[in-house]
GROMACS .gro file of C-alpha atoms in nm:
model
  393
    1UNK     CA    1  -1.541   3.563  -0.025
    2UNK     CA    2  -1.540   3.355   0.287
    3UNK     CA    3  -1.410   3.557   0.573
    4UNK     CA    4  -1.206   3.423   0.872
    5UNK     CA    5  -1.010   3.562   1.164
    6UNK     CA    6  -0.701   3.323   1.097
    7UNK     CA    7  -0.611   3.143   0.785
    8UNK     CA    8  -0.341   2.871   0.812
    9UNK     CA    9  -0.188   2.769   0.489
   10UNK     CA   10  -0.048   2.407   0.543
   11UNK     CA   11  -0.222   2.137   0.726
   12UNK     CA   12   0.079   1.923   0.827
   13UNK     CA   13   0.192   1.878   1.175
   14UNK     CA   14   0.283   2.249   1.231
   15UNK     CA   15  -0.036   2.385   1.065
   16UNK     CA   16  -0.275   2.141   1.209
   17UNK     CA   17  -0.127   2.182   1.563
   18UNK     CA   18  -0.152   2.562   1.533
   19UNK     CA   19  -0.519   2.544   1.415
   20UNK     CA   20  -0.617   2.326   1.706
   21UNK     CA   21  -0.424   2.528   1.972
   22UNK     CA   22  -0.571   2.859   1.854
   23UNK     CA   23  -0.914   2.722   1.849
   24UNK     CA   24  -0.877   2.575   2.199
   25UNK     CA   25  -0.742   2.892   2.352
   26UNK     CA   26  -0.948   3.142   2.148
   27UNK     CA   27  -1.273   2.956   2.057
   28UNK     CA   28  -1.442   3.261   1.928
   29UNK     CA   29  -1.214   3.294   1.635
   30UNK     CA   30  -1.299   3.179   1.301
   31UNK     CA   31  -1.018   2.956   1.172
   32UNK     CA   32  -0.956   2.800   0.834
   33UNK     CA   33  -0.677   2.559   0.707
   34UNK     CA   34  -0.574   2.518   0.348
   35UNK     CA   35  -0.387   2.194   0.270
   36UNK     CA   36  -0.252   2.091  -0.060
   37UNK     CA   37  -0.255   1.717   0.004
   38UNK     CA   38  -0.527   1.496   0.138
   39UNK     CA   39  -0.410   1.312   0.462
   40UNK     CA   40  -0.315   0.944   0.438
   41UNK     CA   41  -0.591   0.733   0.542
   42UNK     CA   42  -0.355   0.486   0.733
   43UNK     CA   43  -0.395   0.567   1.101
   44UNK     CA   44  -0.186   0.269   1.227
   45UNK     CA   45   0.192   0.248   1.245
   46UNK     CA   46   0.378   0.059   0.970
   47UNK     CA   47   0.745  -0.067   0.978
   48UNK     CA   48   0.853   0.213   0.758
   49UNK     CA   49   0.669   0.511   0.924
   50UNK     CA   50   0.907   0.813   0.958
   51UNK     CA   51   0.942   0.961   1.306
   52UNK     CA   52   0.998   1.292   1.484
   53UNK     CA   53   1.156   1.347   1.829
   54UNK     CA   54   0.939   1.546   2.073
   55UNK     CA   55   1.128   1.711   2.361
   56UNK     CA   56   0.972   1.684   2.710
   57UNK     CA   57   0.860   2.051   2.686
   58UNK     CA   58   0.680   1.989   2.353
   59UNK     CA   59   0.502   1.688   2.509
   60UNK     CA   60   0.384   1.889   2.803
   61UNK     CA   61   0.253   2.165   2.567
   62UNK     CA   62   0.073   1.928   2.328
   63UNK     CA   63  -0.095   1.753   2.625
   64UNK     CA   64  -0.271   2.079   2.702
   65UNK     CA   65  -0.457   2.037   2.378
   66UNK     CA   66  -0.513   1.652   2.410
   67UNK     CA   67  -0.264   1.623   2.117
   68UNK     CA   68  -0.032   1.374   2.281
   69UNK     CA   69  -0.075   1.044   2.460
   70UNK     CA   70   0.210   0.841   2.609
   71UNK     CA   71   0.010   0.518   2.543
   72UNK     CA   72  -0.035   0.570   2.171
   73UNK     CA   73   0.084   0.258   1.971
   74UNK     CA   74   0.297   0.494   1.765
   75UNK     CA   75   0.483   0.678   2.054
   76UNK     CA   76   0.795   0.553   2.235
   77UNK     CA   77   0.951   0.715   2.540
   78UNK     CA   78   1.317   0.816   2.532
   79UNK     CA   79   1.448   0.708   2.876
   80UNK     CA   80   1.815   0.767   2.818
   81UNK     CA   81   2.037   0.946   2.562
   82UNK     CA   82   2.401   0.810   2.516
   83UNK     CA   83   2.630   1.052   2.343
   84UNK     CA   84   2.974   0.929   2.210
   85UNK     CA   85   3.253   1.016   1.976
   86UNK     CA   86   3.354   0.716   1.757
   87UNK     CA   87   3.729   0.626   1.798
   88UNK     CA   88   3.781   0.848   2.109
   89UNK     CA   89   3.733   0.801   2.475
   90UNK     CA   90   3.468   1.069   2.549
   91UNK     CA   91   3.115   0.985   2.607
   92UNK     CA   92   2.830   1.097   2.829
   93UNK     CA   93   2.478   0.996   2.900
   94UNK     CA   94   2.149   1.144   3.020
   95UNK     CA   95   1.887   0.945   3.231
   96UNK     CA   96   1.535   1.069   3.277
   97UNK     CA   97   1.545   0.998   3.653
   98UNK     CA   98   1.808   1.254   3.691
   99UNK     CA   99   1.570   1.522   3.572
  100UNK     CA  100   1.258   1.394   3.762
  101UNK     CA  101   1.057   1.329   3.459
  102UNK     CA  102   0.901   1.018   3.305
  103UNK     CA  103   1.087   1.063   2.986
  104UNK     CA  104   1.343   1.294   2.828
  105UNK     CA  105   1.114   1.309   2.527
  106UNK     CA  106   0.920   1.084   2.288
  107UNK     CA  107   0.959   0.949   1.940
  108UNK     CA  108   0.627   0.979   1.748
  109UNK     CA  109   0.561   0.823   1.393
  110UNK     CA  110   0.458   1.098   1.150
  111UNK     CA  111   0.183   0.927   0.967
  112UNK     CA  112  -0.031   0.815   1.235
  113UNK     CA  113   0.032   1.130   1.429
  114UNK     CA  114  -0.079   1.332   1.134
  115UNK     CA  115  -0.395   1.121   1.091
  116UNK     CA  116  -0.481   1.192   1.463
  117UNK     CA  117  -0.432   1.569   1.414
  118UNK     CA  118  -0.680   1.563   1.118
  119UNK     CA  119  -0.921   1.356   1.320
  120UNK     CA  120  -0.918   1.630   1.577
  121UNK     CA  121  -0.963   1.891   1.320
  122UNK     CA  122  -1.276   1.717   1.203
  123UNK     CA  123  -1.428   1.738   1.552
  124UNK     CA  124  -1.413   2.119   1.547
  125UNK     CA  125  -1.565   2.399   1.342
  126UNK     CA  126  -1.231   2.479   1.179
  127UNK     CA  127  -1.282   2.500   0.808
  128UNK     CA  128  -1.065   2.268   0.621
  129UNK     CA  129  -0.991   2.326   0.245
  130UNK     CA  130  -0.838   2.007   0.131
  131UNK     CA  131  -0.691   1.924  -0.127
  132UNK     CA  132  -0.650   2.294  -0.224
  133UNK     CA  133  -0.371   2.533  -0.326
  134UNK     CA  134  -0.333   2.914  -0.351
  135UNK     CA  135  -0.358   3.064  -0.707
  136UNK     CA  136  -0.356   3.427  -0.598
  137UNK     CA  137  -0.270   3.613  -0.281
  138UNK     CA  138  -0.362   3.985  -0.228
  139UNK     CA  139  -0.285   4.185   0.081
  140UNK     CA  140  -0.527   4.467   0.175
  141UNK     CA  141  -0.519   4.698   0.470
  142UNK     CA  142  -0.745   4.488   0.682
  143UNK     CA  143  -0.687   4.135   0.559
  144UNK     CA  144  -0.510   3.900   0.326
  145UNK     CA  145  -0.734   3.763   0.047
  146UNK     CA  146  -0.667   3.428  -0.129
  147UNK     CA  147  -0.798   3.274  -0.438
  148UNK     CA  148  -0.781   2.895  -0.445
  149UNK     CA  149  -0.734   2.658  -0.730
  150UNK     CA  150  -1.108   2.587  -0.746
  151UNK     CA  151  -1.177   2.963  -0.750
  152UNK     CA  152  -1.294   2.978  -0.389
  153UNK     CA  153  -1.196   3.310  -0.230
  154UNK     CA  154  -1.106   3.324   0.137
  155UNK     CA  155  -0.981   3.611   0.350
  156UNK     CA  156  -0.828   3.638   0.693
  157UNK     CA  157  -0.723   3.907   0.929
  158UNK     CA  158  -0.397   3.697   0.992
  159UNK     CA  159  -0.226   3.460   0.758
  160UNK     CA  160  -0.019   3.182   0.908
  161UNK     CA  161   0.232   3.037   0.674
  162UNK     CA  162   0.297   2.675   0.762
  163UNK     CA  163   0.348   2.496   0.432
  164UNK     CA  164   0.679   2.356   0.474
  165UNK     CA  165   1.050   2.400   0.374
  166UNK     CA  166   0.972   2.475   0.022
  167UNK     CA  167   0.684   2.699   0.103
  168UNK     CA  168   0.495   2.832  -0.206
  169UNK     CA  169   0.314   3.089   0.016
  170UNK     CA  170   0.646   3.228   0.132
  171UNK     CA  171   0.752   3.277  -0.231
  172UNK     CA  172   0.413   3.448  -0.307
  173UNK     CA  173   0.495   3.685  -0.030
  174UNK     CA  174   0.834   3.746  -0.176
  175UNK     CA  175   0.997   3.659   0.139
  176UNK     CA  176   1.356   3.534   0.081
  177UNK     CA  177   1.504   3.226   0.250
  178UNK     CA  178   1.890   3.256   0.342
  179UNK     CA  179   2.038   2.910   0.341
  180UNK     CA  180   2.369   2.737   0.370
  181UNK     CA  181   2.400   2.379   0.233
  182UNK     CA  182   2.608   2.142   0.442
  183UNK     CA  183   2.834   1.915   0.244
  184UNK     CA  184   2.621   1.637   0.412
  185UNK     CA  185   2.306   1.464   0.352
  186UNK     CA  186   2.102   1.255   0.570
  187UNK     CA  187   2.002   0.891   0.513
  188UNK     CA  188   1.687   0.781   0.709
  189UNK     CA  189   1.553   0.433   0.777
  190UNK     CA  190   1.391   0.227   1.041
  191UNK     CA  191   1.593  -0.050   1.193
  192UNK     CA  192   1.500  -0.359   1.375
  193UNK     CA  193   1.716  -0.447   1.675
  194UNK     CA  194   1.754  -0.790   1.842
  195UNK     CA  195   1.635  -0.789   2.213
  196UNK     CA  196   1.474  -0.445   2.210
  197UNK     CA  197   1.611  -0.106   2.310
  198UNK     CA  198   1.485  -0.016   2.659
  199UNK     CA  199   1.408   0.334   2.557
  200UNK     CA  200   1.771   0.424   2.478
  201UNK     CA  201   1.856   0.687   2.210
  202UNK     CA  202   2.197   0.713   2.080
  203UNK     CA  203   2.397   1.003   1.922
  204UNK     CA  204   2.728   0.882   1.780
  205UNK     CA  205   2.973   1.121   1.615
  206UNK     CA  206   3.192   0.983   1.352
  207UNK     CA  207   3.461   1.126   1.124
  208UNK     CA  208   3.213   1.148   0.844
  209UNK     CA  209   2.916   1.291   1.042
  210UNK     CA  210   2.677   1.216   1.325
  211UNK     CA  211   2.453   0.914   1.346
  212UNK     CA  212   2.139   0.896   1.563
  213UNK     CA  213   1.925   0.603   1.667
  214UNK     CA  214   1.592   0.698   1.824
  215UNK     CA  215   1.381   0.422   1.997
  216UNK     CA  216   1.051   0.333   1.829
  217UNK     CA  217   0.789   0.075   1.913
  218UNK     CA  218   0.812  -0.291   1.800
  219UNK     CA  219   1.191  -0.302   1.880
  220UNK     CA  220   1.284  -0.053   1.610
  221UNK     CA  221   1.511   0.235   1.589
  222UNK     CA  222   1.468   0.549   1.366
  223UNK     CA  223   1.805   0.594   1.203
  224UNK     CA  224   1.937   0.932   1.095
  225UNK     CA  225   2.277   0.887   0.936
  226UNK     CA  226   2.455   1.200   0.831
  227UNK     CA  227   2.736   1.160   0.573
  228UNK     CA  228   2.904   1.338   0.293
  229UNK     CA  229   2.684   1.364   0.002
  230UNK     CA  230   2.911   1.155  -0.231
  231UNK     CA  231   2.847   0.858   0.003
  232UNK     CA  232   2.466   0.874   0.016
  233UNK     CA  233   2.386   0.710  -0.296
  234UNK     CA  234   2.620   0.414  -0.224
  235UNK     CA  235   2.458   0.351   0.119
  236UNK     CA  236   2.109   0.393  -0.009
  237UNK     CA  237   2.152   0.136  -0.293
  238UNK     CA  238   2.324  -0.131  -0.086
  239UNK     CA  239   2.145  -0.461  -0.054
  240UNK     CA  240   1.963  -0.483   0.289
  241UNK     CA  241   2.206  -0.734   0.440
  242UNK     CA  242   2.514  -0.540   0.317
  243UNK     CA  243   2.371  -0.219   0.463
  244UNK     CA  244   2.311  -0.371   0.802
  245UNK     CA  245   2.667  -0.495   0.810
  246UNK     CA  246   2.805  -0.155   0.714
  247UNK     CA  247   2.584   0.016   0.979
  248UNK     CA  248   2.682  -0.228   1.241
  249UNK     CA  249   3.057  -0.170   1.173
  250UNK     CA  250   3.002   0.202   1.178
  251UNK     CA  251   2.791   0.207   1.494
  252UNK     CA  252   2.930  -0.082   1.684
  253UNK     CA  253   2.718  -0.302   1.921
  254UNK     CA  254   2.635  -0.048   2.196
  255UNK     CA  255   2.276  -0.027   2.061
  256UNK     CA  256   2.254  -0.402   2.002
  257UNK     CA  257   2.254  -0.630   1.701
  258UNK     CA  258   2.070  -0.485   1.396
  259UNK     CA  259   1.833  -0.742   1.234
  260UNK     CA  260   1.637  -0.569   0.953
  261UNK     CA  261   1.623  -0.242   0.768
  262UNK     CA  262   1.322  -0.078   0.609
  263UNK     CA  263   1.309   0.159   0.315
  264UNK     CA  264   1.593   0.410   0.297
  265UNK     CA  265   1.545   0.769   0.199
  266UNK     CA  266   1.787   1.052   0.173
  267UNK     CA  267   1.755   1.441   0.199
  268UNK     CA  268   1.991   1.725   0.180
  269UNK     CA  269   2.094   1.916   0.496
  270UNK     CA  270   2.078   2.290   0.522
  271UNK     CA  271   2.092   2.557   0.771
  272UNK     CA  272   1.855   2.852   0.696
  273UNK     CA  273   1.594   3.088   0.807
  274UNK     CA  274   1.367   3.341   0.632
  275UNK     CA  275   1.484   3.688   0.576
  276UNK     CA  276   1.181   3.813   0.781
  277UNK     CA  277   0.951   3.605   1.005
  278UNK     CA  278   0.663   3.841   0.941
  279UNK     CA  279   0.502   4.033   0.657
  280UNK     CA  280   0.182   4.251   0.632
  281UNK     CA  281  -0.072   4.047   0.828
  282UNK     CA  282   0.133   3.744   0.783
  283UNK     CA  283   0.351   3.531   1.019
  284UNK     CA  284   0.568   3.220   0.934
  285UNK     CA  285   0.608   2.912   1.150
  286UNK     CA  286   0.778   2.576   1.146
  287UNK     CA  287   0.982   2.462   0.844
  288UNK     CA  288   0.852   2.757   0.641
  289UNK     CA  289   1.044   2.964   0.867
  290UNK     CA  290   1.361   2.786   0.947
  291UNK     CA  291   1.570   2.471   0.864
  292UNK     CA  292   1.828   2.309   1.101
  293UNK     CA  293   2.053   2.017   1.091
  294UNK     CA  294   1.900   1.706   1.271
  295UNK     CA  295   2.208   1.657   1.493
  296UNK     CA  296   2.006   1.763   1.795
  297UNK     CA  297   1.654   1.658   1.693
  298UNK     CA  298   1.516   2.007   1.745
  299UNK     CA  299   1.342   2.081   1.413
  300UNK     CA  300   0.969   2.016   1.514
  301UNK     CA  301   1.022   2.128   1.869
  302UNK     CA  302   1.148   2.460   1.742
  303UNK     CA  303   0.833   2.491   1.529
  304UNK     CA  304   0.614   2.406   1.827
  305UNK     CA  305   0.758   2.697   2.014
  306UNK     CA  306   0.661   2.914   1.722
  307UNK     CA  307   0.318   2.783   1.762
  308UNK     CA  308   0.314   2.845   2.133
  309UNK     CA  309   0.437   3.205   2.093
  310UNK     CA  310   0.177   3.265   1.831
  311UNK     CA  311  -0.118   3.108   2.027
  312UNK     CA  312  -0.038   3.311   2.348
  313UNK     CA  313  -0.001   3.626   2.160
  314UNK     CA  314  -0.337   3.577   1.999
  315UNK     CA  315  -0.507   3.475   2.333
  316UNK     CA  316  -0.352   3.782   2.521
  317UNK     CA  317  -0.536   4.032   2.294
  318UNK     CA  318  -0.251   4.263   2.363
  319UNK     CA  319  -0.253   4.362   1.992
  320UNK     CA  320  -0.519   4.366   1.735
  321UNK     CA  321  -0.509   4.048   1.546
  322UNK     CA  322  -0.285   4.064   1.234
  323UNK     CA  323  -0.188   4.445   1.273
  324UNK     CA  324   0.167   4.570   1.254
  325UNK     CA  325   0.206   4.559   1.640
  326UNK     CA  326   0.085   4.206   1.651
  327UNK     CA  327   0.333   4.081   1.386
  328UNK     CA  328   0.613   4.271   1.534
  329UNK     CA  329   0.540   4.119   1.872
  330UNK     CA  330   0.558   3.773   1.722
  331UNK     CA  331   0.878   3.853   1.556
  332UNK     CA  332   1.034   3.968   1.892
  333UNK     CA  333   0.900   3.663   2.076
  334UNK     CA  334   1.069   3.422   1.821
  335UNK     CA  335   1.383   3.585   1.686
  336UNK     CA  336   1.618   3.503   1.969
  337UNK     CA  337   1.521   3.140   2.021
  338UNK     CA  338   1.554   3.061   1.655
  339UNK     CA  339   1.885   3.228   1.640
  340UNK     CA  340   2.010   3.045   1.951
  341UNK     CA  341   1.905   2.703   1.828
  342UNK     CA  342   2.048   2.762   1.474
  343UNK     CA  343   2.374   2.880   1.620
  344UNK     CA  344   2.408   2.590   1.869
  345UNK     CA  345   2.305   2.330   1.613
  346UNK     CA  346   2.557   2.458   1.356
  347UNK     CA  347   2.839   2.479   1.612
  348UNK     CA  348   2.774   2.105   1.700
  349UNK     CA  349   2.782   2.007   1.338
  350UNK     CA  350   3.121   2.187   1.278
  351UNK     CA  351   3.263   2.065   1.614
  352UNK     CA  352   3.187   1.697   1.564
  353UNK     CA  353   3.260   1.691   1.181
  354UNK     CA  354   3.617   1.817   1.236
  355UNK     CA  355   3.874   1.544   1.187
  356UNK     CA  356   4.156   1.732   1.360
  357UNK     CA  357   4.324   1.538   1.639
  358UNK     CA  358   4.333   1.843   1.845
  359UNK     CA  359   3.962   1.900   1.809
  360UNK     CA  360   3.892   1.533   1.869
  361UNK     CA  361   4.081   1.551   2.206
  362UNK     CA  362   3.883   1.857   2.291
  363UNK     CA  363   3.551   1.680   2.213
  364UNK     CA  364   3.667   1.377   2.418
  365UNK     CA  365   3.759   1.584   2.715
  366UNK     CA  366   3.430   1.780   2.688
  367UNK     CA  367   3.217   1.459   2.684
  368UNK     CA  368   3.423   1.309   2.965
  369UNK     CA  369   3.380   1.630   3.172
  370UNK     CA  370   3.000   1.608   3.116
  371UNK     CA  371   2.992   1.255   3.227
  372UNK     CA  372   3.154   1.350   3.554
  373UNK     CA  373   2.974   1.685   3.615
  374UNK     CA  374   2.590   1.734   3.629
  375UNK     CA  375   2.647   2.106   3.598
  376UNK     CA  376   2.817   2.074   3.268
  377UNK     CA  377   2.564   1.812   3.157
  378UNK     CA  378   2.273   2.045   3.237
  379UNK     CA  379   2.284   2.262   2.924
  380UNK     CA  380   2.281   1.960   2.700
  381UNK     CA  381   1.989   1.808   2.887
  382UNK     CA  382   1.794   2.141   2.869
  383UNK     CA  383   1.854   2.157   2.489
  384UNK     CA  384   1.733   1.799   2.441
  385UNK     CA  385   1.420   1.863   2.662
  386UNK     CA  386   1.322   2.174   2.492
  387UNK     CA  387   1.423   2.428   2.741
  388UNK     CA  388   1.587   2.701   2.558
  389UNK     CA  389   1.621   3.081   2.550
  390UNK     CA  390   1.307   3.269   2.459
  391UNK     CA  391   1.279   3.633   2.355
  392UNK     CA  392   1.028   3.874   2.502
  393UNK     CA  393   0.701   3.990   2.342
   0.00000   0.00000   0.00000
């Protein structure tokens, strides 16, 4: 049996970031990461790399651990966000200068970012088991004991569950996941735009669902197009030129002339959270703990705040690592923020997916009011930049 203080299941973005942050702030702790899939060797961006949006607060947090660099060839600044409601007069925009920051956030490509995180893991004494899966999980009074698929036995005083939305470890702990499926799915692809994008991001609400364009390097946008499930397959299977024409017609020319589309993928949209964030000597973070609609780009940012709360709790030594008081403190620290983001995100989906003329008028008036009043615009800016309500520990 190999003993550790913290064992993290999942070496993706959430798990790797958590491991590095814990090791940096609590260097005397012995940390292990168990990851099912070997990282992709490709460290350079490609046209089809998927992206995540990092809020400004997330960027500042990652910088503390040398886990973000604005000069990366796979990171692009969001200088401005333009929000509009298709077919109606309301619109508003947010500019980074108005909030005295270099950017409202950044768009980072997942593959090279993940490769960078694993390069940083290799520079530490963090024990990485990869590729490896858990065959058996046993909770004792003082630890969680794991038997891996190669019969290696590992134990930890604290188990951090970070193995994604379909988390096998969550199921092994018999923790339920309450979810509500939207009647929408998301189609994602990278789009080349003629003449560049100047760091502008767009959120456009249509009668079928929201569309987002996030600026990427090399004159590309990351497209997230939400639509009824019955339409997804049609748009995914269109010939590239036909898809570009349909996208241009749906979005208009505010973002420029679309020239090329990369590989298209689709995934279902759900709102969900675990029945409990903690278990005996175990805590859940990231997508293993919650799922939200991509309408506000808050998914990974919410997971980073899970990590921040956990890292700070460990470093404080206020409670013995992994004991009941520790896990309950983590639960208190995260419950309100998660609930708030889920509620706001769901409200946005329902508000802007409603085709009622009265609702459309209300949306237009609201967007127009925000464009005229900085006080009304401030909550939207805070949400996008990652400044949201936090619970107390």
